[in-house]
Amino acid sequence: MKFMCQWLLDNCLEDMEFMADKFDKGCIDRLKLVAFSPFIRVSYTEAVEILEDAVKNGKKFENEVKWGIDLASEHERYFLISFSPFGLALVLIDLCCVLT
């Protein structure tokens, strides 16, 4: 992922500037975020625990938080909002043992 984002910045910056101008103002910033920021690796189990703690602390989700089920887009947004302001990219690992 880091390589692809860096490659786009190095080799297609003019195209990305066009995309930013016409479609998505933040696309270059997001590419830089991924290319230059450390990745936090979190296992599926840890991710569910983080979400369960958020629920215990009053966070409301429409979709149930429970080990063994797919994470919903609202759960992914929660991680994006929680980690992106700190300049961190989050990668969930160890999903193969959970998804059937």
PDB file of C-alpha atoms in Angstrom:
ATOM      1  CA  MET A   1       0.000   0.000   0.000  1.00  0.00           C
ATOM      2  CA  LYS A   2       2.776   2.399   0.944  1.00  0.00           C
ATOM      3  CA  PHE A   3       4.623   1.637  -2.296  1.00  0.00           C
ATOM      4  CA  MET A   4       1.556   2.283  -4.464  1.00  0.00           C
ATOM      5  CA  CYS A   5       0.775   5.589  -2.759  1.00  0.00           C
ATOM      6  CA  GLN A   6       4.385   6.735  -3.021  1.00  0.00           C
ATOM      7  CA  TRP A   7       4.500   5.656  -6.685  1.00  0.00           C
ATOM      8  CA  LEU A   8       1.405   7.727  -7.459  1.00  0.00           C
ATOM      9  CA  LEU A   9       2.929  10.749  -5.757  1.00  0.00           C
ATOM     10  CA  ASP A  10       6.255  10.300  -7.566  1.00  0.00           C
ATOM     11  CA  ASN A  11       4.982   9.391 -11.023  1.00  0.00           C
ATOM     12  CA  CYS A  12       1.438  10.727 -11.383  1.00  0.00           C
ATOM     13  CA  LEU A  13       1.332  13.890  -9.327  1.00  0.00           C
ATOM     14  CA  GLU A  14      -0.074  15.956 -12.203  1.00  0.00           C
ATOM     15  CA  ASP A  15      -2.892  13.435 -12.654  1.00  0.00           C
ATOM     16  CA  MET A  16      -3.538  13.377  -8.925  1.00  0.00           C
ATOM     17  CA  GLU A  17      -3.675  17.181  -8.860  1.00  0.00           C
ATOM     18  CA  PHE A  18      -6.319  16.989 -11.598  1.00  0.00           C
ATOM     19  CA  MET A  19      -8.276  14.459  -9.514  1.00  0.00           C
ATOM     20  CA  ALA A  20      -7.978  16.705  -6.461  1.00  0.00           C
ATOM     21  CA  ASP A  21      -9.167  19.721  -8.414  1.00  0.00           C
ATOM     22  CA  LYS A  22     -12.136  18.014 -10.076  1.00  0.00           C
ATOM     23  CA  PHE A  23     -13.271  15.231  -7.733  1.00  0.00           C
ATOM     24  CA  ASP A  24     -11.617  14.826  -4.355  1.00  0.00           C
ATOM     25  CA  LYS A  25      -9.815  17.715  -2.670  1.00  0.00           C
ATOM     26  CA  GLY A  26      -8.205  15.479  -0.037  1.00  0.00           C
ATOM     27  CA  CYS A  27      -6.884  12.650  -2.209  1.00  0.00           C
ATOM     28  CA  ILE A  28      -3.255  13.853  -2.266  1.00  0.00           C
ATOM     29  CA  ASP A  29      -3.227  14.376   1.502  1.00  0.00           C
ATOM     30  CA  ARG A  30      -4.541  10.848   2.020  1.00  0.00           C
ATOM     31  CA  LEU A  31      -1.895   9.419  -0.315  1.00  0.00           C
ATOM     32  CA  LYS A  32       0.780  11.256   1.688  1.00  0.00           C
ATOM     33  CA  LEU A  33      -0.729  10.011   4.943  1.00  0.00           C
ATOM     34  CA  VAL A  34      -0.449   6.399   3.821  1.00  0.00           C
ATOM     35  CA  ALA A  35       2.949   6.820   2.161  1.00  0.00           C
ATOM     36  CA  PHE A  36       4.671   8.571   5.068  1.00  0.00           C
ATOM     37  CA  SER A  37       2.875   7.412   8.221  1.00  0.00           C
ATOM     38  CA  PRO A  38       3.510   4.321  10.284  1.00  0.00           C
ATOM     39  CA  PHE A  39       0.915   1.573  10.128  1.00  0.00           C
ATOM     40  CA  ILE A  40      -0.631   0.237  13.293  1.00  0.00           C
ATOM     41  CA  ARG A  41      -1.312  -3.474  13.021  1.00  0.00           C
ATOM     42  CA  VAL A  42      -4.305  -4.639  15.025  1.00  0.00           C
ATOM     43  CA  SER A  43      -5.643  -8.162  15.088  1.00  0.00           C
ATOM     44  CA  TYR A  44      -9.320  -8.806  14.512  1.00  0.00           C
ATOM     45  CA  THR A  45      -9.644  -9.824  18.175  1.00  0.00           C
ATOM     46  CA  GLU A  46      -8.003  -6.575  19.352  1.00  0.00           C
ATOM     47  CA  ALA A  47     -10.269  -4.579  17.026  1.00  0.00           C
ATOM     48  CA  VAL A  48     -13.376  -6.187  18.506  1.00  0.00           C
ATOM     49  CA  GLU A  49     -12.076  -5.495  22.022  1.00  0.00           C
ATOM     50  CA  ILE A  50     -11.506  -1.826  21.125  1.00  0.00           C
ATOM     51  CA  LEU A  51     -15.051  -1.593  19.763  1.00  0.00           C
ATOM     52  CA  GLU A  52     -16.499  -3.355  22.822  1.00  0.00           C
ATOM     53  CA  ASP A  53     -14.679  -0.868  25.072  1.00  0.00           C
ATOM     54  CA  ALA A  54     -16.107   1.987  23.014  1.00  0.00           C
ATOM     55  CA  VAL A  55     -19.615   0.582  23.544  1.00  0.00           C
ATOM     56  CA  LYS A  56     -18.970   0.258  27.286  1.00  0.00           C
ATOM     57  CA  ASN A  57     -17.935   3.930  27.281  1.00  0.00           C
ATOM     58  CA  GLY A  58     -21.183   5.024  25.633  1.00  0.00           C
ATOM     59  CA  LYS A  59     -20.473   4.764  21.894  1.00  0.00           C
ATOM     60  CA  LYS A  60     -23.587   3.648  20.002  1.00  0.00           C
ATOM     61  CA  PHE A  61     -23.331   1.453  16.907  1.00  0.00           C
ATOM     62  CA  GLU A  62     -26.258   0.351  14.759  1.00  0.00           C
ATOM     63  CA  ASN A  63     -24.565  -2.988  14.086  1.00  0.00           C
ATOM     64  CA  GLU A  64     -23.730  -5.387  16.862  1.00  0.00           C
ATOM     65  CA  VAL A  65     -20.136  -5.623  18.041  1.00  0.00           C
ATOM     66  CA  LYS A  66     -19.367  -9.268  18.613  1.00  0.00           C
ATOM     67  CA  TRP A  67     -16.390 -11.527  17.957  1.00  0.00           C
ATOM     68  CA  GLY A  68     -16.921 -13.715  14.897  1.00  0.00           C
ATOM     69  CA  ILE A  69     -18.973 -11.349  12.754  1.00  0.00           C
ATOM     70  CA  ASP A  70     -17.820  -9.016   9.989  1.00  0.00           C
ATOM     71  CA  LEU A  71     -17.017  -5.486  11.013  1.00  0.00           C
ATOM     72  CA  ALA A  72     -19.542  -3.036   9.577  1.00  0.00           C
ATOM     73  CA  SER A  73     -18.618   0.145   7.748  1.00  0.00           C
ATOM     74  CA  GLU A  74     -19.567   2.147  10.852  1.00  0.00           C
ATOM     75  CA  HIS A  75     -16.960   0.181  12.823  1.00  0.00           C
ATOM     76  CA  GLU A  76     -14.348   0.902  10.158  1.00  0.00           C
ATOM     77  CA  ARG A  77     -15.293   4.607  10.268  1.00  0.00           C
ATOM     78  CA  TYR A  78     -14.817   4.549  14.041  1.00  0.00           C
ATOM     79  CA  PHE A  79     -11.241   3.337  13.551  1.00  0.00           C
ATOM     80  CA  LEU A  80     -10.634   5.886  10.807  1.00  0.00           C
ATOM     81  CA  ILE A  81     -11.835   8.743  13.016  1.00  0.00           C
ATOM     82  CA  SER A  82      -9.957   7.407  16.052  1.00  0.00           C
ATOM     83  CA  PHE A  83      -6.564   6.927  14.399  1.00  0.00           C
ATOM     84  CA  SER A  84      -6.378   9.285  11.389  1.00  0.00           C
ATOM     85  CA  PRO A  85      -6.172  12.528  13.409  1.00  0.00           C
ATOM     86  CA  PHE A  86      -2.944  11.169  14.879  1.00  0.00           C
ATOM     87  CA  GLY A  87      -1.489  10.512  11.413  1.00  0.00           C
ATOM     88  CA  LEU A  88      -1.731   6.782  11.793  1.00  0.00           C
ATOM     89  CA  ALA A  89      -2.937   4.199   9.326  1.00  0.00           C
ATOM     90  CA  LEU A  90      -4.591   1.097  10.750  1.00  0.00           C
ATOM     91  CA  VAL A  91      -4.347  -2.371   9.244  1.00  0.00           C
ATOM     92  CA  LEU A  92      -6.450  -5.228  10.569  1.00  0.00           C
ATOM     93  CA  ILE A  93      -4.664  -8.577  10.523  1.00  0.00           C
ATOM     94  CA  ASP A  94      -5.592 -12.181  11.297  1.00  0.00           C
ATOM     95  CA  LEU A  95      -8.983 -12.039   9.606  1.00  0.00           C
ATOM     96  CA  CYS A  96      -8.640 -15.414   7.886  1.00  0.00           C
ATOM     97  CA  CYS A  97      -9.388 -17.329  11.057  1.00  0.00           C
ATOM     98  CA  VAL A  98     -12.651 -15.453  11.544  1.00  0.00           C
ATOM     99  CA  LEU A  99     -14.286 -15.010   8.153  1.00  0.00           C
ATOM    100  CA  THR A 100     -15.930 -18.036   6.632  1.00  0.00           C
TER     101      THR A 100
END
